[in-house]
Coordinates of C-alpha atoms in Angstrom, one line a residue:
X752 CA 106.6 -143.7 24.9
X753 CA 104.3 -146.2 26.6
X754 CA 100.6 -146.3 26.2
X755 CA 98.7 -144.4 28.6
X756 CA 95.3 -145.1 30.4
X757 CA 92.3 -143.2 29.2
X758 CA 91.8 -141.3 32.6
X759 CA 95.4 -140.4 32.6
X760 CA 95.2 -139.0 29.1
X761 CA 92.0 -137.0 29.8
X762 CA 93.7 -135.6 32.8
X763 CA 96.8 -134.6 30.8
X764 CA 94.7 -133.0 28.0
X765 CA 92.7 -131.1 30.6
X766 CA 95.8 -129.9 32.3
X767 CA 97.3 -128.9 28.9
X768 CA 94.2 -126.9 28.0
X769 CA 94.5 -124.9 31.2
X770 CA 98.2 -124.3 30.9
X771 CA 99.0 -124.2 27.2
X772 CA 95.9 -123.0 25.4
X773 CA 97.2 -119.4 25.1
X774 CA 100.5 -120.5 23.8
X775 CA 99.1 -122.9 21.3
X776 CA 96.4 -120.5 20.0
X777 CA 98.7 -117.5 19.8
X778 CA 101.2 -119.5 17.7
X779 CA 98.5 -121.0 15.5
X780 CA 97.0 -117.6 14.6
X781 CA 100.3 -116.6 12.9
X782 CA 99.9 -119.7 10.5
X783 CA 96.2 -119.6 10.1
X784 CA 95.8 -115.9 9.3
X785 CA 92.6 -115.6 11.1
X786 CA 91.2 -116.3 14.6
X787 CA 88.3 -118.5 13.7
X788 CA 90.6 -120.9 11.6
X789 CA 93.1 -120.9 14.4
X790 CA 90.7 -121.6 17.1
X791 CA 89.2 -124.5 15.1
X792 CA 92.7 -126.0 14.4
X793 CA 93.5 -125.8 18.2
X794 CA 90.4 -127.4 19.1
X795 CA 91.0 -130.2 16.6
X796 CA 94.6 -130.6 18.0
X797 CA 93.2 -131.1 21.6
X798 CA 90.7 -133.6 20.3
X799 CA 93.3 -135.7 18.5
X800 CA 95.5 -135.6 21.5
X801 CA 92.9 -137.6 23.3
X802 CA 93.4 -140.6 21.0
X803 CA 97.0 -140.1 20.0
X804 CA 98.3 -139.9 23.6
X805 CA 96.4 -142.9 24.5
X806 CA 98.3 -145.0 22.0
X807 CA 101.7 -143.4 21.8
X808 CA 101.9 -142.1 25.4
X809 CA 101.7 -138.6 26.8
X810 CA 104.5 -136.5 25.4
X811 CA 107.1 -134.8 27.6
X812 CA 106.1 -131.4 26.2
X813 CA 102.4 -131.4 25.7
X814 CA 102.3 -127.7 24.7
X815 CA 104.9 -128.2 21.9
X816 CA 103.0 -131.2 20.6
X817 CA 99.8 -129.5 20.6
X818 CA 101.3 -126.4 18.8
X819 CA 102.7 -128.5 16.0
X820 CA 99.5 -130.4 15.6
X821 CA 97.5 -127.3 15.6
X822 CA 99.7 -125.4 13.1
X823 CA 99.8 -128.5 10.8
X824 CA 96.0 -128.6 10.9
X825 CA 95.7 -124.8 10.2
X826 CA 98.0 -125.2 7.2
X827 CA 95.8 -128.1 5.9
X828 CA 92.7 -126.2 6.4
X829 CA 94.2 -123.3 4.4
X830 CA 95.4 -125.6 1.6
X831 CA 92.0 -127.4 1.4
X832 CA 90.1 -124.0 1.2
X833 CA 92.6 -122.0 -0.6
X834 CA 90.1 -120.2 -2.8
X835 CA 87.8 -119.2 0.0
X836 CA 90.7 -118.3 2.2
X837 CA 92.0 -115.7 -0.5
X838 CA 88.7 -114.0 -0.3
X839 CA 88.7 -113.7 3.5
X840 CA 90.4 -110.8 5.3
X841 CA 93.7 -111.7 6.7
X842 CA 94.9 -111.0 10.2
X843 CA 98.6 -111.0 9.3
X844 CA 100.6 -109.0 6.9
X845 CA 101.9 -111.2 4.1
X846 CA 105.5 -111.0 5.3
X847 CA 104.3 -112.3 8.7
X848 CA 102.6 -115.4 7.5
X849 CA 104.2 -118.7 6.8
X850 CA 107.7 -119.8 7.9
X851 CA 108.7 -122.9 9.8
X852 CA 108.3 -121.7 13.3
X853 CA 106.7 -118.9 15.4
X854 CA 108.6 -115.6 14.9
X855 CA 108.3 -113.8 18.2
X856 CA 109.2 -110.5 16.6
X857 CA 112.1 -109.3 18.7
X858 CA 113.6 -109.9 22.2
X859 CA 111.4 -107.3 23.9
X860 CA 108.3 -109.4 22.9
X861 CA 109.0 -112.8 24.2
X862 CA 105.5 -114.2 23.9
X863 CA 103.0 -114.3 21.1
X864 CA 100.3 -114.1 23.7
X865 CA 100.9 -110.3 24.0
X866 CA 100.2 -110.0 20.3
X867 CA 97.0 -111.7 20.9
X868 CA 96.1 -109.4 23.7
X869 CA 96.7 -106.2 21.7
X870 CA 94.8 -107.7 18.8
X871 CA 91.8 -108.6 20.9
X872 CA 92.0 -105.2 22.8
X873 CA 92.0 -103.1 19.6
X874 CA 90.1 -99.9 20.1
X875 CA 87.9 -100.9 17.1
X876 CA 86.2 -103.3 19.5
X877 CA 83.9 -102.4 22.4
X878 CA 85.7 -102.5 25.7
X879 CA 83.6 -105.3 27.0
X880 CA 84.1 -107.3 23.8
X881 CA 87.9 -106.8 24.1
X882 CA 88.1 -108.3 27.6
X883 CA 85.5 -111.1 26.9
X884 CA 87.3 -112.1 23.6
X885 CA 90.7 -112.2 25.2
X886 CA 89.5 -114.3 28.1
X887 CA 88.0 -116.7 25.7
X888 CA 90.9 -116.9 23.3
X889 CA 94.0 -116.1 25.5
X890 CA 92.9 -118.1 28.5
X891 CA 90.7 -120.7 26.9
X892 CA 87.8 -120.0 29.2
X893 CA 84.5 -121.4 28.0
X894 CA 81.8 -118.9 27.1
X895 CA 80.0 -119.9 30.2
X896 CA 82.9 -119.0 32.4
X897 CA 83.3 -115.6 30.7
X898 CA 79.7 -115.0 31.0
X899 CA 79.9 -115.7 34.8
X900 CA 82.8 -113.2 35.1
X901 CA 80.6 -110.6 33.5
X902 CA 77.5 -111.5 35.4
X903 CA 75.6 -111.9 32.2
X904 CA 73.6 -114.8 30.5
X905 CA 75.7 -117.2 28.5
X906 CA 73.7 -116.6 25.1
X907 CA 74.4 -112.9 25.6
X908 CA 78.2 -113.6 25.9
X909 CA 78.3 -115.9 23.0
X910 CA 76.8 -113.3 20.7
X911 CA 79.3 -110.7 22.1
X912 CA 82.3 -112.9 21.4
X913 CA 81.0 -113.9 17.8
X914 CA 80.5 -110.2 16.9
X915 CA 84.0 -109.4 18.2
X916 CA 85.5 -111.9 16.0
X917 CA 83.7 -110.8 13.0
X918 CA 84.7 -107.2 13.7
X919 CA 88.4 -108.3 13.9
X920 CA 88.2 -109.9 10.5
X921 CA 86.1 -107.2 8.9
X922 CA 88.3 -104.3 10.2
X923 CA 91.5 -106.2 9.3
X924 CA 92.8 -105.7 12.7
X925 CA 96.6 -106.7 12.6
X926 CA 98.1 -109.3 14.7
X927 CA 100.9 -107.3 16.3
X928 CA 102.0 -105.3 19.2
X929 CA 101.5 -101.6 18.6
X930 CA 104.4 -99.3 17.9
X931 CA 105.7 -97.7 21.1
X932 CA 104.1 -94.3 20.1
X933 CA 100.7 -96.0 20.0
X934 CA 101.0 -98.0 23.3
X935 CA 99.7 -95.4 25.7
X936 CA 96.4 -95.1 24.1
X937 CA 96.0 -98.8 23.9
X938 CA 97.2 -99.9 27.4
X939 CA 94.0 -99.2 29.4
X940 CA 92.0 -102.0 27.7
X941 CA 95.0 -104.3 28.0
X942 CA 95.4 -103.6 31.7
X943 CA 91.7 -104.4 32.2
X944 CA 92.1 -107.8 30.4
X945 CA 95.2 -108.7 32.4
X946 CA 93.5 -107.9 35.7
X947 CA 90.5 -110.0 34.7
X948 CA 92.7 -112.9 33.8
X949 CA 94.3 -112.6 37.3
X950 CA 91.0 -112.3 39.2
X951 CA 89.5 -115.2 37.3
X952 CA 92.4 -117.4 38.5
X953 CA 92.4 -115.8 42.0
X954 CA 88.7 -116.8 42.7
X955 CA 87.7 -119.2 39.8
X956 CA 84.2 -118.6 38.4
X957 CA 83.4 -122.3 38.2
X958 CA 84.6 -125.8 39.3
X959 CA 85.5 -127.3 42.7
X960 CA 88.8 -125.3 43.2
X961 CA 88.7 -121.9 44.9
X962 CA 91.7 -120.8 42.7
X963 CA 93.1 -121.6 39.3
X964 CA 96.8 -121.0 39.8
X965 CA 97.6 -121.2 36.0
X966 CA 95.5 -118.2 35.3
X967 CA 96.5 -116.3 38.3
X968 CA 100.2 -116.9 37.4
X969 CA 99.5 -116.0 33.8
X970 CA 98.0 -112.6 34.9
X971 CA 101.0 -111.9 37.0
X972 CA 103.3 -112.9 34.2
X973 CA 101.5 -110.6 31.7
X974 CA 101.6 -107.7 34.1
X975 CA 105.2 -108.1 34.5
X976 CA 105.6 -108.2 30.7
X977 CA 103.7 -104.9 30.4
X978 CA 106.0 -103.4 33.0
X979 CA 108.9 -104.2 30.8
X980 CA 107.2 -102.8 27.8
X981 CA 106.0 -99.6 29.6
X982 CA 108.4 -99.2 32.5
X983 CA 107.3 -95.6 33.2
X984 CA 103.6 -95.9 32.9
X985 CA 102.0 -95.3 36.3
X986 CA 98.9 -97.5 35.5
X987 CA 101.0 -100.4 34.6
X988 CA 102.9 -99.9 37.9
X989 CA 99.5 -99.7 39.7
X990 CA 98.2 -103.0 38.3
X991 CA 101.3 -105.0 39.0
X992 CA 101.3 -103.6 42.5
X993 CA 97.7 -104.7 42.9
X994 CA 98.4 -108.2 41.6
X995 CA 101.5 -108.5 43.8
X996 CA 99.8 -107.2 47.0
X997 CA 96.8 -109.7 46.5
X998 CA 99.1 -112.5 45.4
X999 CA 101.1 -112.2 48.6
X1000 CA 98.2 -113.6 50.6
X1001 CA 97.7 -116.7 48.5
X1002 CA 99.5 -119.3 50.8
X1003 CA 97.0 -118.3 53.6
X1004 CA 93.8 -118.2 51.6
X1005 CA 93.1 -122.0 51.6
X1006 CA 93.3 -124.5 54.3
X1007 CA 94.3 -128.1 54.4
X1008 CA 90.8 -129.2 53.2
X1009 CA 90.9 -126.6 50.1
X1010 CA 88.3 -124.4 51.8
X1011 CA 88.6 -120.7 51.8
X1012 CA 90.1 -119.0 54.8
X1013 CA 88.6 -115.6 55.5
X1014 CA 91.0 -112.7 55.7
X1015 CA 90.4 -112.2 59.4
X1016 CA 91.4 -115.9 60.1
X1017 CA 94.4 -116.0 57.9
X1018 CA 97.8 -116.8 59.3
X1019 CA 99.7 -113.6 58.3
X1020 CA 103.0 -115.2 58.9
X1021 CA 102.4 -117.1 55.6
X1022 CA 102.0 -113.9 53.6
X1023 CA 104.8 -113.3 51.1
X1024 CA 106.7 -110.3 52.6
X1025 CA 108.9 -109.9 49.5
X1026 CA 105.9 -109.7 47.3
X1027 CA 104.4 -107.0 49.7
X1028 CA 107.6 -105.1 49.7
X1029 CA 107.8 -105.1 45.8
X1030 CA 104.2 -104.2 45.4
X1031 CA 104.4 -101.3 47.9
X1032 CA 107.4 -100.0 46.1
X1033 CA 105.5 -100.1 42.8
X1034 CA 102.5 -98.5 44.6
X1035 CA 104.5 -95.5 45.6
X1036 CA 105.5 -95.0 42.0
X1037 CA 101.9 -95.4 40.9
X1038 CA 100.5 -92.9 43.5
X1039 CA 103.0 -90.2 42.4
X1040 CA 100.9 -89.7 39.2
X1041 CA 98.1 -87.1 39.7
X1042 CA 95.4 -88.1 39.7
X1043 CA 96.1 -91.8 40.7
X1044 CA 94.6 -94.4 38.5
X1045 CA 92.0 -96.9 39.5
X1046 CA 94.5 -99.8 39.8
X1047 CA 96.8 -97.7 42.0
X1048 CA 93.9 -96.9 44.4
X1049 CA 92.8 -100.6 44.4
X1050 CA 96.4 -101.5 45.2
X1051 CA 96.4 -99.0 48.0
X1052 CA 93.5 -100.7 49.6
X1053 CA 95.3 -104.0 49.3
X1054 CA 98.3 -102.5 50.9
X1055 CA 96.3 -101.4 53.9
X1056 CA 95.2 -105.0 54.6
X1057 CA 98.8 -106.4 53.9
X1058 CA 100.4 -103.8 56.3
X1059 CA 97.9 -104.5 59.1
X1060 CA 99.3 -106.5 61.8
X1061 CA 96.0 -108.3 62.5
X1062 CA 92.5 -108.1 61.4
X1063 CA 91.6 -105.9 64.5
X1064 CA 94.2 -103.3 63.4
X1065 CA 92.8 -102.9 59.9
X1066 CA 92.3 -99.1 59.3
X1067 CA 88.8 -99.2 57.8
X1068 CA 88.5 -95.4 57.8
X1069 CA 91.6 -95.3 55.4
X1070 CA 89.9 -97.9 53.3
X1071 CA 86.7 -96.1 53.1
X1072 CA 88.5 -92.9 52.1
X1073 CA 90.3 -94.8 49.3
X1074 CA 87.0 -96.2 48.1
X1075 CA 85.7 -92.6 48.1
X1076 CA 88.5 -91.6 45.8
X1077 CA 87.9 -94.7 43.7
X1078 CA 84.3 -93.8 43.3
X1079 CA 85.4 -90.5 41.7
X1080 CA 87.8 -92.3 39.4
X1081 CA 85.8 -95.4 38.5
X1082 CA 82.1 -95.2 39.8
X1083 CA 81.2 -98.8 39.0
X1084 CA 78.6 -101.0 40.9
X1085 CA 81.4 -103.1 42.2
X1086 CA 83.0 -100.1 43.7
X1087 CA 79.7 -98.9 45.3
X1088 CA 79.3 -102.4 46.7
X1089 CA 82.8 -102.5 48.2
X1090 CA 82.5 -98.9 49.6
X1091 CA 79.2 -99.9 51.3
X1092 CA 81.0 -102.8 52.8
X1093 CA 83.9 -100.7 54.0
X1094 CA 81.4 -98.3 55.5
X1095 CA 79.9 -101.1 57.4
X1096 CA 83.2 -102.0 59.0
X1097 CA 84.3 -98.5 59.6
X1098 CA 81.2 -97.4 61.4
X1099 CA 77.7 -98.7 62.3
X1100 CA 75.9 -99.2 58.9
X1101 CA 73.2 -96.5 58.4
X1102 CA 69.4 -97.4 58.2
X1103 CA 68.6 -99.0 54.8
X1104 CA 72.3 -99.8 54.1
X1105 CA 71.8 -103.3 52.9
X1106 CA 68.8 -102.5 50.7
X1107 CA 70.8 -99.8 49.1
X1108 CA 73.7 -101.8 47.9
X1109 CA 73.6 -103.1 44.4
X1110 CA 73.7 -106.9 45.0
X1111 CA 71.0 -109.2 43.7
X1112 CA 69.4 -111.8 46.0
X1113 CA 69.6 -114.6 43.3
X1114 CA 73.3 -114.2 43.0
X1115 CA 75.5 -116.6 45.0
X1116 CA 77.9 -115.3 47.6
X1117 CA 80.7 -116.8 45.7
X1118 CA 79.5 -115.3 42.4
X1119 CA 79.6 -111.9 43.9
X1120 CA 83.0 -112.4 45.4
X1121 CA 84.2 -113.6 42.1
X1122 CA 83.5 -110.3 40.5
X1123 CA 84.8 -108.3 43.4
X1124 CA 88.4 -106.8 43.3
X1125 CA 90.6 -109.3 45.4
X1126 CA 91.6 -106.3 47.5
X1127 CA 88.2 -106.5 49.2
X1128 CA 87.1 -110.1 48.6
X1129 CA 87.4 -111.5 52.0
X1130 CA 85.3 -109.1 54.0
X1131 CA 82.6 -111.3 55.7
X1132 CA 84.3 -111.1 59.1
X1133 CA 81.6 -110.7 61.6
X1134 CA 78.8 -113.1 62.6
X1135 CA 76.4 -110.5 61.1
X1136 CA 78.1 -110.6 57.8
X1137 CA 78.2 -114.3 57.7
X1138 CA 74.5 -114.4 58.3
X1139 CA 74.0 -112.0 55.4
X1140 CA 76.3 -114.3 53.2
X1141 CA 74.2 -117.2 54.1
X1142 CA 71.0 -115.4 53.1
X1143 CA 72.6 -114.5 49.7
X1144 CA 73.2 -118.2 49.0
X1145 CA 69.5 -118.9 49.0
X1146 CA 67.5 -118.6 45.7

C-alpha cells in the first residue's frame, strides 16, 4: 500500500468511525470481557490508525483492520492487568471468551451488534440509560450528540452513561441475545433504541449535514433484523413500517445545495413507492393488534403523508385523530407538540395555542425537529409557520 496524505487519512478514519464503530466495538467486547476495556481498546485502534495508515496506506477494509487492532489491544490490556481483570465482573461466560475470531452465535444472529443492543437494553438499566448507552456504544455518537438527542445537558448525559456502564458490570449483565422465551419482555426497549438510531441519522443532531445516512441505514438494517427474530411481533412490524414510510421520502428531502426541502415542496415523484408499499403492508399487520402500539400509530401518520397526492390533499383531520390515539398510548411532550401542530393545520388554532405547546424559546428549530418523530418533522408549511420557526431560532 502507498503512503497517504494526512488529510486523506483523517477523512478515512472519520468515515470508518461513522460506518464501522459498532462492528468493531461489538467484536471487541467478546474479547475484552467488559465494555469499558473494549471501548478503550477501540479508541486506541482508531488513534493508531491515524499514524499507521499514513505510513502504510489506507487498508482496503478499514473495519477489518480496526477490528484486528482493537482485539489485539484488548488482549494485551487483559494480559498486562491479569490480576486486576480476574477481580472484575465479566460480561461474557467463560466459554464465550477467547477464540481466534468473532463467534456470531448462529445463523439467525448474523451480527454482534444485536448482542450489544440487548446487553445495553437489559431491564436492569433504566430505560433512558438503555437508549443513551446504546447510542454511545453501538453508534459511536459522542456524549454531546447523545445529550442533544435527549435535550439534556452534556454533563447530565455523561453521568447517566457512566452509571449505566457500572451497572452492567456490577449486575453481571451477559453479552448475549436473550432466549426466544425472553424476547417479548425485552423488545420494547430495543425498539426504542433502533428508532432513535434511525432518527439520529434521519436528522443529525450536529454537524453540517442534514442527514447521516450511515446511521439511518443502520437503523433500518437493525429493524429488519428484529423483524427476522420476531416475525409475528406487531410492534416490530410497526417500527419497520414507520422507518420504511419515512425512508421513502429521503430522495426528496435535500436539494442540490444540501438544504432541507419541506414536505409541502418535495417532488413526490422521487418518493420510493416500493418502500411505501412494503411499509403499508407492514402497517396493516401492525394495526391488526388491539390496541395498536405507538410505532404503528406513528407509522399510520407517516402513511397519511405518503399516500397524499399533494400537500393540499393531506388529510389533517385523520392525522389529528391518530395523534389523539397516540396521546392515549404514549402521552409524551413530543406527541403533545405534534398534536398541537396537527390541530393548527386541521383547523384554525385556538386562542393561546402557541403558548400552551411545550416548546422552549431557547431551543433552535432544528433542535426541536431533531427530537420529533420523522412522520411529522416537515410541518412548517405556511408563511405563519415559517415566521414562528424564525422566532424560535432566536435566543
